Amino acid sequence: MRKRFGKALLAGAVLLSGCGLSPFQSAGAKDQGMRAQALSGTPGWAKNAVFYQIFPERFANGDRANDPRGVEPWGATPTFDNFMGGDLDGVTQKLPYLKELGVNALYFNPVFSSSSNHKYNTRDYMHVDPAFGGDAAFLRMLKAAHGLGMKVMLDGVFNHTGDDSPLFQDCKEKGEKSPYWNWYSIWGFPVTTTPKPNYNAWWGFGTLPQLRAASNPEVQKYLFSVEEHWLRQGIDGWRLDVPNEIDSDDFWRTFRKKARAINPEAYIVGEIWEDADRWLQGDQFDSVMNYVWRKHMLGFFAHGTMNVDQFDGGLEALRNKYAPETTQAMFNILGSHDVPRFLSEAGGDVSKLKLAVLFQMTYPGAPVVYYGDEIGMQGAKDPDNRRAFEWTQSRQNRDLLGFYRQLIALRNANPVLRTGAFRSIRRHNDLGLFGYVRELGQQKVAVLMNNSASAREWSLDVSSAFSDGTKLSDPLTGQAYAVQEGHVPLKLAPKQGIILMPVASRR
C-alpha cells in the first residue's frame, strides 16, 4: 500500500519491513499446501497471463470534461495531492496500444469514489469515481478489454475506508446512535482527528479509519456484497490491499468461496510483502505481489549486491516453498506504485532493465509490467513513481518498447515459457554467468545471461537438454547455433542474454 496523504502524512512513519526469505518449507507443510491447491487450484488463465498495472489517474486522459478541479497539465511534477486528469475512457482509448504490447490482463489501482489521486481512501465502494468517468466509463472499458481478450483485476481496499465515507461520517454525526458505530473502533464522542484520531486508523492516519472486518459480521456482510457486486459486473479478480491487516483466515476463506461461486476462474492476489505461506495454502489467495522475488531481482540485476549462487538459490527456495501451480500464477513484479521504478533502481542503466525483463518473461509466474516501464520511465519513491505516462513517442525509449513487445510475444507463443519446469544449468559467480532451462513435455528452451560488465566467451554444456546435432536459434538476435558434443560455443556482450530454442519448436 505505502500510500501518502500530503499534510496528513505522519512524521516518522515506519517503512514496511523488508522482504525476508524463509528457509525451505518442511516436506509435510509443503505436501499439505499442495493438497490444498489440488482442492482449489489457481485459475488457468493467470498462469498464462502477462499483466499490465495501471495507475488510472496517470495513464491517459480520455475525457477532459471530468477532470478534477485544479487539474494540472499532463506531465506535471507528481505530488502527494495533485491531479492530472487520467481516467477510464483514456484507458479504453489506449487498449490497442496495450494489445500491441502483448499484455492480456490489466490490474487497476483503486477506481472507486475517493477524494485522493490514488483512491485508497474509499468514499463509496459501489461506484467508480466521477473523475474516472463513473460506472459507465468503467463498463465501457471492461467490455472493450474483454473484447480484446484481456482480463481485468481491481484493487480491493477492504481494511479501511476514507474518513469522508458516509459510513464514518454518520458515526461522527450520531455517535453511538449510528448503525455504523461498531463498524469502526471508536474510543469516544465526539469523534476527533487532531491532535491524533480517537479511533483505530490504518498506521495512525486519521484519513483512514479502520473497519472491524475481522470481527464484525455486519462489516463482513457489507464487504462481501461489494466483492460480489463487481464480480457480477464482470471483473476477473481482486488484488487485496493490506489483507494481513484483516487478521482473519476465515474472512479470506469466505471471500474466496464467494468469489469462486460467481466466477470459478476468479484470481485473488494479496499484497503480502514477506513470507506468504499462510495465505497460499489453496483456501485463501491464489498469489501475492511477489516483493520477495523483486528483492532478488534488484539484488542481482539492478544493484549487483547478489551473486549468481545467491540469486539462483534464493529463487529455488522460493519455488520450493509453494505448490508448483502457485508459483506458475505468482504475481511477479519489477516495480509498483509503492516502490521506486526498476530503471531508477538500476541507475538509469537500460541494459540492466533489459536483462531483468528477459528473466521476468522467461521465468515461472505471471509477469507484471508497471505502466511506463516499457518506454523507459523513471521514478523514485512515491509520488515520483506515479508520473503521467509519456505518450510523445520522441520521448519514449522505442528500442526498449520493442524489446518488451518481442519478449512478451515470445512468452505468449510458447507454453514452455509460461508453465514449463525450471532448472539451472550454468552458474559462475566470478564471471556473472547464469543459465537455465524451461521444460514442458518434449519442448525445451535454454536461457543464458551474462550479468557482468565484460564480454564473456565460453562453451556451454547443454547435454542435459539438447542432443548432438540439434539446431538452435536465438529469437532475440536471429543468431543460429548447433549442439556439438553436448556443447554450444557462446559469446555474450556485457549485460546480454540469449534464448536458445530448437529451430523446429519455434512458432
Short mmCIF file of C-alpha atoms in Angstrom, two decimals:
data_model
loop_
_atom_site.label_atom_id
_atom_site.label_comp_id
_atom_site.label_asym_id
_atom_site.label_seq_id
_atom_site.Cartn_x
_atom_site.Cartn_y
_atom_site.Cartn_z
CA MET A 1 0.00 0.00 0.00
CA ARG A 2 2.54 2.64 1.15
CA LYS A 3 0.32 5.48 0.01
CA ARG A 4 0.88 9.08 1.04
CA PHE A 5 -1.57 11.71 2.20
CA GLY A 6 0.20 15.03 1.86
CA LYS A 7 -0.24 17.06 5.03
CA ALA A 8 -1.85 14.08 6.72
CA LEU A 9 1.38 12.12 6.45
CA LEU A 10 2.63 11.08 9.86
CA ALA A 11 6.07 12.31 10.74
CA GLY A 12 8.48 9.48 11.18
CA ALA A 13 6.13 6.84 9.79
CA VAL A 14 7.78 3.43 9.85
CA LEU A 15 8.51 1.87 6.47
CA LEU A 16 7.11 -1.51 5.70
CA SER A 17 9.53 -4.17 6.79
CA GLY A 18 11.87 -5.72 4.24
CA CYS A 19 11.08 -8.87 2.42
CA GLY A 20 12.62 -11.81 4.25
CA LEU A 21 13.09 -15.19 2.66
CA SER A 22 12.33 -18.12 4.92
CA PRO A 23 14.21 -21.43 4.77
CA PHE A 24 12.80 -24.38 2.86
CA GLN A 25 9.34 -25.34 3.96
CA SER A 26 9.17 -28.72 5.59
CA ALA A 27 8.06 -31.58 3.39
CA GLY A 28 4.93 -32.12 5.45
CA ALA A 29 3.87 -28.50 5.26
CA LYS A 30 4.58 -28.37 1.55
CA ASP A 31 2.58 -31.55 0.92
CA GLN A 32 -0.29 -30.07 2.89
CA GLY A 33 -0.17 -26.95 0.74
CA MET A 34 -0.14 -28.99 -2.44
CA ARG A 35 -3.12 -31.00 -1.28
CA ALA A 36 -4.99 -27.79 -0.57
CA GLN A 37 -4.08 -26.44 -4.01
CA ALA A 38 -5.47 -29.60 -5.58
CA LEU A 39 -8.78 -28.84 -3.90
CA SER A 40 -8.94 -25.25 -5.06
CA GLY A 41 -6.46 -24.59 -7.84
CA THR A 42 -5.19 -21.35 -9.26
CA PRO A 43 -7.01 -20.10 -12.39
CA GLY A 44 -5.58 -21.44 -15.62
CA TRP A 45 -5.64 -18.03 -17.31
CA ALA A 46 -3.46 -16.48 -14.59
CA LYS A 47 -0.66 -18.96 -15.34
CA ASN A 48 -0.69 -17.70 -18.92
CA ALA A 49 -1.12 -14.01 -18.17
CA VAL A 50 1.12 -11.03 -18.74
CA PHE A 51 -0.24 -8.25 -16.53
CA TYR A 52 -0.08 -4.51 -17.01
CA GLN A 53 -0.56 -2.37 -13.91
CA ILE A 54 -2.41 0.90 -14.44
CA PHE A 55 -2.48 3.83 -12.02
CA PRO A 56 -5.64 5.35 -13.55
CA GLU A 57 -5.01 9.00 -12.64
CA ARG A 58 -1.72 8.98 -14.54
CA PHE A 59 -2.17 6.69 -17.54
CA ALA A 60 -4.27 8.61 -20.08
CA ASN A 61 -6.83 11.42 -20.08
CA GLY A 62 -9.68 10.40 -22.38
CA ASP A 63 -12.31 12.93 -21.28
CA ARG A 64 -11.28 16.38 -20.11
CA ALA A 65 -14.87 17.14 -19.10
CA ASN A 66 -14.50 15.01 -15.95
CA ASP A 67 -11.13 16.45 -14.87
CA PRO A 68 -10.99 17.25 -11.14
CA ARG A 69 -10.97 20.86 -10.02
CA GLY A 70 -7.46 22.32 -10.13
CA VAL A 71 -6.12 19.66 -12.51
CA GLU A 72 -2.52 20.28 -13.54
CA PRO A 73 -1.07 19.87 -17.03
CA TRP A 74 -0.32 16.30 -18.12
CA GLY A 75 3.25 15.53 -17.17
CA ALA A 76 3.45 17.99 -14.27
CA THR A 77 5.64 17.00 -11.36
CA PRO A 78 3.65 14.48 -9.30
CA THR A 79 2.92 15.36 -5.69
CA PHE A 80 1.01 13.56 -2.97
CA ASP A 81 -2.09 15.64 -3.66
CA ASN A 82 -2.18 16.84 -7.28
CA PHE A 83 -4.32 15.61 -10.17
CA MET A 84 -3.56 15.30 -13.88
CA GLY A 85 -6.86 14.01 -15.21
CA GLY A 86 -6.28 10.37 -16.10
CA ASP A 87 -9.49 8.39 -16.46
CA LEU A 88 -11.00 5.14 -17.72
CA ASP A 89 -12.02 6.46 -21.12
CA GLY A 90 -8.32 7.17 -21.53
CA VAL A 91 -7.59 3.52 -20.80
CA THR A 92 -10.22 2.40 -23.29
CA GLN A 93 -8.68 4.59 -26.00
CA LYS A 94 -5.25 3.12 -25.30
CA LEU A 95 -6.29 -0.53 -25.29
CA PRO A 96 -4.96 -1.02 -28.85
CA TYR A 97 -1.54 0.08 -27.58
CA LEU A 98 -1.73 -2.47 -24.76
CA LYS A 99 -2.90 -5.15 -27.18
CA GLU A 100 0.10 -4.45 -29.42
CA LEU A 101 2.37 -4.61 -26.38
CA GLY A 102 1.04 -8.14 -25.89
CA VAL A 103 -0.39 -7.94 -22.38
CA ASN A 104 -3.55 -9.93 -21.75
CA ALA A 105 -4.50 -8.88 -18.22
CA LEU A 106 -4.91 -5.48 -16.56
CA TYR A 107 -4.51 -4.65 -12.88
CA PHE A 108 -6.02 -1.32 -11.84
CA ASN A 109 -5.13 0.62 -8.74
CA PRO A 110 -8.39 1.64 -6.99
CA VAL A 111 -11.10 3.12 -9.17
CA PHE A 112 -13.86 3.63 -6.60
CA SER A 113 -15.14 7.02 -5.43
CA SER A 114 -12.47 8.78 -3.36
CA SER A 115 -11.05 12.24 -2.72
CA SER A 116 -7.40 11.40 -3.46
CA ASN A 117 -5.44 10.80 -6.66
CA HIS A 118 -4.59 7.23 -5.60
CA LYS A 119 -8.12 6.30 -4.39
CA TYR A 120 -7.02 4.17 -1.41
CA ASN A 121 -9.29 6.19 0.92
CA THR A 122 -12.60 4.86 -0.37
CA ARG A 123 -15.71 7.01 -0.10
CA ASP A 124 -18.11 4.69 -1.94
CA TYR A 125 -17.27 1.10 -2.87
CA MET A 126 -20.28 0.68 -5.13
CA HIS A 127 -19.44 3.39 -7.64
CA VAL A 128 -16.47 4.34 -9.78
CA ASP A 129 -15.09 7.80 -9.12
CA PRO A 130 -16.68 10.52 -11.31
CA ALA A 131 -13.21 11.85 -12.18
CA PHE A 132 -12.54 8.47 -13.80
CA GLY A 133 -15.80 8.69 -15.76
CA GLY A 134 -18.06 6.90 -13.28
CA ASP A 135 -19.66 3.49 -13.65
CA ALA A 136 -20.49 3.94 -17.34
CA ALA A 137 -16.85 4.57 -18.29
CA PHE A 138 -15.75 1.55 -16.31
CA LEU A 139 -18.25 -0.74 -18.00
CA ARG A 140 -17.22 0.59 -21.41
CA MET A 141 -13.60 -0.14 -20.60
CA LEU A 142 -14.40 -3.59 -19.20
CA LYS A 143 -16.38 -4.57 -22.29
CA ALA A 144 -13.66 -3.31 -24.62
CA ALA A 145 -10.90 -5.06 -22.67
CA HIS A 146 -12.78 -8.35 -22.64
CA GLY A 147 -13.42 -7.94 -26.34
CA LEU A 148 -9.66 -7.88 -26.86
CA GLY A 149 -9.17 -10.96 -24.72
CA MET A 150 -7.88 -9.06 -21.69
CA LYS A 151 -8.75 -9.92 -18.10
CA VAL A 152 -9.43 -7.11 -15.61
CA MET A 153 -8.47 -7.15 -11.92
CA LEU A 154 -9.50 -4.44 -9.45
CA ASP A 155 -7.88 -3.24 -6.25
CA GLY A 156 -9.97 -4.02 -3.15
CA VAL A 157 -9.26 -1.74 -0.18
CA PHE A 158 -11.32 -3.51 2.47
CA ASN A 159 -9.27 -2.87 5.59
CA HIS A 160 -10.29 0.78 5.92
CA THR A 161 -12.47 3.47 4.37
CA GLY A 162 -11.80 7.14 3.82
CA ASP A 163 -12.80 9.47 6.64
CA ASP A 164 -15.28 11.10 4.24
CA SER A 165 -17.14 7.81 3.76
CA PRO A 166 -20.86 8.20 4.58
CA LEU A 167 -20.43 5.29 6.98
CA PHE A 168 -17.81 7.08 9.05
CA GLN A 169 -19.46 10.47 8.69
CA ASP A 170 -22.64 9.01 10.18
CA CYS A 171 -20.61 7.93 13.21
CA LYS A 172 -19.17 11.42 13.57
CA GLU A 173 -22.64 12.92 13.42
CA LYS A 174 -24.66 10.48 15.55
CA GLY A 175 -22.14 8.83 17.82
CA GLU A 176 -23.30 5.57 19.34
CA LYS A 177 -26.74 6.05 17.77
CA SER A 178 -25.20 5.47 14.35
CA PRO A 179 -25.83 1.96 12.97
CA TYR A 180 -22.19 2.01 11.85
CA TRP A 181 -20.67 2.90 15.24
CA ASN A 182 -19.45 -0.65 15.79
CA TRP A 183 -18.17 -0.92 12.24
CA TYR A 184 -15.12 1.01 13.47
CA SER A 185 -13.17 1.02 16.73
CA ILE A 186 -14.02 4.48 18.07
CA TRP A 187 -12.97 5.31 21.59
CA GLY A 188 -15.09 8.34 22.39
CA PHE A 189 -17.50 11.04 21.23
CA PRO A 190 -17.12 13.49 19.64
CA VAL A 191 -15.02 11.73 17.04
CA THR A 192 -11.82 13.73 16.57
CA THR A 193 -8.87 13.54 14.21
CA THR A 194 -6.48 16.02 15.83
CA PRO A 195 -4.07 16.10 17.51
CA LYS A 196 -4.45 12.39 16.80
CA PRO A 197 -7.51 10.29 15.99
CA ASN A 198 -9.54 8.83 18.83
CA TYR A 199 -10.33 5.81 16.68
CA ASN A 200 -8.35 2.98 15.15
CA ALA A 201 -6.85 4.23 11.89
CA TRP A 202 -4.50 2.49 9.49
CA TRP A 203 -0.95 3.31 10.67
CA GLY A 204 -2.47 6.22 12.60
CA PHE A 205 -3.63 8.13 9.51
CA GLY A 206 -6.81 9.93 10.53
CA THR A 207 -7.97 9.88 6.91
CA LEU A 208 -8.11 6.06 7.01
CA PRO A 209 -10.43 4.81 9.76
CA GLN A 210 -10.04 1.06 10.02
CA LEU A 211 -13.03 -1.23 9.61
CA ARG A 212 -13.65 -4.09 12.03
CA ALA A 213 -13.64 -6.56 9.17
CA ALA A 214 -12.12 -9.39 11.17
CA SER A 215 -14.70 -9.32 13.98
CA ASN A 216 -17.96 -7.63 12.94
CA PRO A 217 -20.34 -9.83 10.92
CA GLU A 218 -22.18 -6.75 9.59
CA VAL A 219 -18.97 -5.31 8.18
CA GLN A 220 -18.14 -8.66 6.65
CA LYS A 221 -21.55 -8.93 5.03
CA TYR A 222 -21.15 -5.46 3.56
CA LEU A 223 -17.66 -6.11 2.19
CA PHE A 224 -18.72 -9.42 0.70
CA SER A 225 -21.58 -7.60 -1.05
CA VAL A 226 -19.03 -5.21 -2.58
CA GLU A 227 -16.89 -8.14 -3.69
CA GLU A 228 -19.85 -9.92 -5.27
CA HIS A 229 -21.25 -6.79 -6.93
CA TRP A 230 -18.14 -6.14 -9.01
CA LEU A 231 -17.62 -9.78 -9.84
CA ARG A 232 -21.16 -9.83 -11.20
CA GLN A 233 -20.28 -6.76 -13.27
CA GLY A 234 -17.70 -8.99 -14.94
CA ILE A 235 -14.31 -8.34 -13.34
CA ASP A 236 -11.91 -11.28 -13.33
CA GLY A 237 -10.27 -10.92 -9.94
CA TRP A 238 -9.23 -8.88 -6.94
CA ARG A 239 -5.91 -7.54 -5.75
CA LEU A 240 -6.35 -7.12 -2.00
CA ASP A 241 -4.79 -4.15 -0.26
CA VAL A 242 -3.01 -4.92 3.07
CA PRO A 243 -5.01 -8.13 3.62
CA ASN A 244 -2.78 -9.10 6.54
CA GLU A 245 -4.36 -6.20 8.46
CA ILE A 246 -7.66 -8.10 8.35
CA ASP A 247 -6.26 -10.78 10.60
CA SER A 248 -8.83 -13.49 9.98
CA ASP A 249 -8.22 -16.54 7.83
CA ASP A 250 -11.93 -17.32 7.96
CA PHE A 251 -12.74 -13.94 6.41
CA TRP A 252 -10.46 -14.60 3.47
CA ARG A 253 -11.62 -18.20 3.11
CA THR A 254 -15.18 -16.94 2.82
CA PHE A 255 -14.05 -14.22 0.42
CA ARG A 256 -12.53 -16.88 -1.83
CA LYS A 257 -15.59 -19.12 -1.72
CA LYS A 258 -17.91 -16.24 -2.62
CA ALA A 259 -15.65 -15.16 -5.49
CA ARG A 260 -15.44 -18.66 -6.93
CA ALA A 261 -19.19 -19.17 -6.59
CA ILE A 262 -19.68 -16.29 -9.03
CA ASN A 263 -16.61 -16.82 -11.20
CA PRO A 264 -14.85 -20.18 -10.83
CA GLU A 265 -11.79 -18.62 -12.51
CA ALA A 266 -11.60 -15.53 -10.28
CA TYR A 267 -8.00 -14.65 -9.44
CA ILE A 268 -7.15 -13.39 -5.94
CA VAL A 269 -3.85 -11.62 -5.25
CA GLY A 270 -2.83 -10.43 -1.79
CA GLU A 271 -0.50 -7.54 -1.03
CA ILE A 272 1.86 -9.51 1.18
CA TRP A 273 5.43 -8.19 1.33
CA GLU A 274 7.10 -11.09 3.10
CA ASP A 275 6.55 -14.82 3.68
CA ALA A 276 3.13 -15.60 2.20
CA ASP A 277 2.87 -19.28 3.11
CA ARG A 278 -0.10 -18.73 5.42
CA TRP A 279 -2.21 -17.26 2.62
CA LEU A 280 -1.15 -19.60 -0.19
CA GLN A 281 -2.44 -22.94 1.04
CA GLY A 282 -5.18 -23.04 -1.61
CA ASP A 283 -8.03 -21.80 0.56
CA GLN A 284 -7.38 -18.03 0.58
CA PHE A 285 -5.26 -16.35 -2.14
CA ASP A 286 -4.01 -17.62 -5.48
CA SER A 287 -0.97 -15.40 -5.43
CA VAL A 288 0.71 -12.43 -3.79
CA MET A 289 2.51 -9.39 -5.11
CA ASN A 290 5.90 -11.05 -5.27
CA TYR A 291 8.06 -8.50 -3.44
CA VAL A 292 10.36 -11.27 -2.21
CA TRP A 293 11.07 -12.18 -5.84
CA ARG A 294 11.58 -8.48 -6.64
CA LYS A 295 14.14 -8.21 -3.85
CA HIS A 296 16.23 -10.85 -5.61
CA MET A 297 15.78 -9.14 -8.98
CA LEU A 298 17.05 -5.88 -7.52
CA GLY A 299 19.98 -7.54 -5.81
CA PHE A 300 21.13 -9.47 -8.87
CA PHE A 301 20.31 -7.21 -11.81
CA ALA A 302 19.89 -3.63 -10.54
CA HIS A 303 22.24 -3.30 -7.56
CA GLY A 304 24.82 -6.01 -8.13
CA THR A 305 24.75 -6.99 -4.46
CA MET A 306 23.80 -10.61 -5.08
CA ASN A 307 25.92 -13.18 -6.91
CA VAL A 308 24.68 -15.94 -9.19
CA ASP A 309 24.55 -18.62 -6.47
CA GLN A 310 22.66 -16.36 -4.09
CA PHE A 311 20.19 -15.36 -6.76
CA ASP A 312 19.54 -18.87 -8.05
CA GLY A 313 19.49 -20.41 -4.58
CA GLY A 314 17.11 -17.81 -3.21
CA LEU A 315 14.63 -18.28 -6.04
CA GLU A 316 14.90 -22.05 -5.74
CA ALA A 317 13.98 -21.75 -2.07
CA LEU A 318 11.01 -19.59 -3.03
CA ARG A 319 9.83 -22.11 -5.62
CA ASN A 320 10.17 -24.97 -3.14
CA LYS A 321 8.08 -23.10 -0.60
CA TYR A 322 4.89 -23.14 -2.68
CA ALA A 323 2.98 -25.63 -4.77
CA PRO A 324 4.03 -25.57 -8.46
CA GLU A 325 0.75 -24.12 -9.67
CA THR A 326 1.03 -21.33 -7.12
CA THR A 327 4.48 -20.49 -8.46
CA GLN A 328 3.08 -20.53 -12.00
CA ALA A 329 0.44 -17.95 -11.05
CA MET A 330 2.65 -15.76 -8.85
CA PHE A 331 2.34 -12.00 -9.46
CA ASN A 332 5.96 -11.25 -10.41
CA ILE A 333 6.66 -7.52 -10.19
CA LEU A 334 9.73 -5.48 -11.03
CA GLY A 335 8.04 -2.38 -9.65
CA SER A 336 4.73 -0.95 -8.48
CA HIS A 337 3.10 2.23 -7.25
CA ASP A 338 4.66 1.60 -3.82
CA VAL A 339 8.35 1.32 -4.77
CA PRO A 340 10.85 3.15 -6.98
CA ARG A 341 10.83 2.14 -10.62
CA PHE A 342 13.28 -0.59 -11.58
CA LEU A 343 15.12 1.58 -14.10
CA SER A 344 15.75 4.17 -11.39
CA GLU A 345 16.93 1.44 -9.02
CA ALA A 346 19.33 0.41 -11.81
CA GLY A 347 20.76 3.92 -12.02
CA GLY A 348 19.13 4.52 -15.41
CA ASP A 349 21.06 1.64 -16.99
CA VAL A 350 18.67 0.26 -19.62
CA SER A 351 20.85 -2.81 -20.18
CA LYS A 352 20.21 -3.87 -16.58
CA LEU A 353 16.47 -3.44 -17.04
CA LYS A 354 16.54 -5.39 -20.31
CA LEU A 355 18.32 -8.33 -18.70
CA ALA A 356 15.85 -8.29 -15.80
CA VAL A 357 12.89 -8.22 -18.22
CA LEU A 358 14.40 -11.12 -20.16
CA PHE A 359 14.48 -13.11 -16.95
CA GLN A 360 10.99 -11.97 -15.89
CA MET A 361 9.45 -13.04 -19.19
CA THR A 362 11.14 -16.45 -19.18
CA TYR A 363 10.55 -17.31 -15.51
CA PRO A 364 7.58 -19.18 -13.94
CA GLY A 365 4.79 -16.90 -12.79
CA ALA A 366 2.71 -14.08 -14.23
CA PRO A 367 5.00 -11.18 -15.23
CA VAL A 368 3.71 -7.71 -14.39
CA VAL A 369 4.61 -4.55 -16.30
CA TYR A 370 4.19 -1.35 -14.28
CA TYR A 371 2.78 1.29 -16.62
CA GLY A 372 5.53 3.16 -18.43
CA ASP A 373 8.38 0.80 -17.59
CA GLU A 374 8.23 -0.43 -21.16
CA ILE A 375 9.11 3.03 -22.54
CA GLY A 376 11.87 3.74 -20.03
CA MET A 377 10.02 5.87 -17.49
CA GLN A 378 11.89 6.51 -14.25
CA GLY A 379 10.75 7.49 -10.78
CA ALA A 380 12.00 7.44 -7.22
CA LYS A 381 9.75 6.53 -4.29
CA ASP A 382 6.19 7.79 -4.42
CA PRO A 383 4.89 10.17 -5.55
CA ASP A 384 7.71 10.34 -8.12
CA ASN A 385 6.99 6.78 -9.31
CA ARG A 386 3.48 7.90 -10.25
CA ARG A 387 4.36 10.24 -13.10
CA ALA A 388 1.99 10.76 -16.02
CA PHE A 389 2.55 8.32 -18.88
CA GLU A 390 4.70 9.84 -21.62
CA TRP A 391 2.70 9.47 -24.83
CA THR A 392 5.00 11.59 -27.00
CA GLN A 393 6.90 8.95 -28.98
CA SER A 394 10.01 11.06 -29.39
CA ARG A 395 10.41 11.00 -25.61
CA GLN A 396 9.94 7.25 -25.32
CA ASN A 397 12.65 4.62 -25.45
CA ARG A 398 11.31 2.91 -28.55
CA ASP A 399 14.07 0.31 -28.60
CA LEU A 400 13.10 -0.76 -25.08
CA LEU A 401 9.44 -0.83 -26.09
CA GLY A 402 10.29 -3.12 -29.00
CA PHE A 403 12.26 -5.37 -26.66
CA TYR A 404 9.25 -5.70 -24.35
CA ARG A 405 6.96 -6.47 -27.29
CA GLN A 406 9.35 -9.10 -28.61
CA LEU A 407 9.71 -10.89 -25.27
CA ILE A 408 6.03 -10.77 -24.44
CA ALA A 409 5.16 -12.17 -27.87
CA LEU A 410 7.71 -14.93 -27.36
CA ARG A 411 6.23 -15.83 -23.99
CA ASN A 412 2.67 -15.78 -25.35
CA ALA A 413 3.65 -18.06 -28.24
CA ASN A 414 5.49 -20.70 -26.20
CA PRO A 415 3.71 -22.54 -23.36
CA VAL A 416 7.07 -23.82 -22.11
CA LEU A 417 7.99 -20.27 -21.07
CA ARG A 418 4.77 -19.98 -19.08
CA THR A 419 4.21 -23.31 -17.35
CA GLY A 420 7.37 -25.28 -18.03
CA ALA A 421 9.59 -26.58 -15.24
CA PHE A 422 12.66 -24.55 -14.32
CA ARG A 423 16.20 -25.76 -13.60
CA SER A 424 19.57 -24.02 -13.71
CA ILE A 425 22.36 -25.44 -15.88
CA ARG A 426 25.15 -22.86 -15.52
CA ARG A 427 26.30 -20.72 -12.60
CA HIS A 428 29.56 -18.83 -12.34
CA ASN A 429 29.85 -16.16 -9.67
CA ASP A 430 33.13 -14.63 -10.83
CA LEU A 431 32.08 -14.36 -14.46
CA GLY A 432 28.45 -13.43 -13.72
CA LEU A 433 27.14 -16.20 -15.96
CA PHE A 434 23.76 -17.80 -15.37
CA GLY A 435 21.92 -20.34 -17.50
CA TYR A 436 18.69 -22.25 -17.06
CA VAL A 437 16.28 -24.46 -18.94
CA ARG A 438 12.49 -24.40 -19.17
CA GLU A 439 10.92 -27.78 -19.95
CA LEU A 440 7.37 -28.78 -20.82
CA GLY A 441 6.92 -32.28 -22.18
CA GLN A 442 9.33 -32.59 -25.09
CA GLN A 443 9.74 -28.85 -25.51
CA LYS A 444 12.91 -27.33 -24.05
CA VAL A 445 14.24 -23.79 -24.09
CA ALA A 446 17.54 -22.61 -22.62
CA VAL A 447 18.24 -19.06 -21.45
CA LEU A 448 21.78 -17.80 -20.90
CA MET A 449 22.77 -14.44 -19.49
CA ASN A 450 25.92 -12.50 -18.83
CA ASN A 451 25.22 -10.29 -15.85
CA SER A 452 28.65 -8.71 -15.84
CA ALA A 453 30.29 -5.60 -17.25
CA SER A 454 32.64 -7.59 -19.50
CA ALA A 455 32.15 -9.72 -22.61
CA ARG A 456 32.22 -13.46 -21.92
CA GLU A 457 33.11 -16.32 -24.24
CA TRP A 458 32.73 -19.97 -23.30
CA SER A 459 31.40 -23.36 -24.31
CA LEU A 460 28.09 -24.13 -22.65
CA ASP A 461 27.24 -27.69 -21.70
CA VAL A 462 23.63 -28.27 -22.86
CA SER A 463 23.81 -32.07 -22.97
CA SER A 464 21.08 -32.38 -20.32
CA ALA A 465 18.65 -30.51 -22.56
CA PHE A 466 19.59 -30.99 -26.23
CA SER A 467 21.07 -33.87 -28.22
CA ASP A 468 24.04 -33.51 -30.54
CA GLY A 469 23.18 -32.01 -33.88
CA THR A 470 20.21 -30.02 -32.55
CA LYS A 471 19.93 -26.73 -34.40
CA LEU A 472 19.20 -23.80 -32.11
CA SER A 473 18.35 -20.19 -32.70
CA ASP A 474 18.09 -17.08 -30.53
CA PRO A 475 14.80 -15.33 -31.47
CA LEU A 476 16.11 -12.07 -29.98
CA THR A 477 19.02 -11.78 -32.44
CA GLY A 478 18.37 -14.42 -35.10
CA GLN A 479 21.76 -15.98 -34.35
CA ALA A 480 21.98 -19.69 -35.19
CA TYR A 481 23.77 -22.30 -33.10
CA ALA A 482 24.34 -26.07 -33.23
CA VAL A 483 24.94 -28.55 -30.43
CA GLN A 484 28.26 -30.36 -30.86
CA GLU A 485 29.48 -32.92 -28.34
CA GLY A 486 26.89 -31.64 -25.91
CA HIS A 487 28.14 -28.04 -26.04
CA VAL A 488 27.28 -24.74 -27.68
CA PRO A 489 30.01 -22.09 -28.16
CA LEU A 490 28.79 -18.74 -26.93
CA LYS A 491 29.98 -15.16 -26.86
CA LEU A 492 27.87 -12.68 -24.92
CA ALA A 493 28.31 -8.94 -24.64
CA PRO A 494 28.09 -7.27 -21.22
CA LYS A 495 24.58 -7.47 -19.77
CA GLN A 496 23.40 -9.61 -22.68
CA GLY A 497 21.03 -12.54 -22.55
CA ILE A 498 20.06 -15.02 -25.25
CA ILE A 499 17.34 -17.62 -25.66
CA LEU A 500 18.22 -20.92 -27.29
CA MET A 501 15.24 -22.57 -28.95
CA PRO A 502 15.27 -25.65 -31.19
CA VAL A 503 14.52 -24.32 -34.64
CA ALA A 504 11.66 -26.80 -35.22
CA SER A 505 9.91 -25.75 -31.97
CA ARG A 506 9.72 -22.04 -32.77
CA ARG A 507 6.28 -20.77 -33.58
#
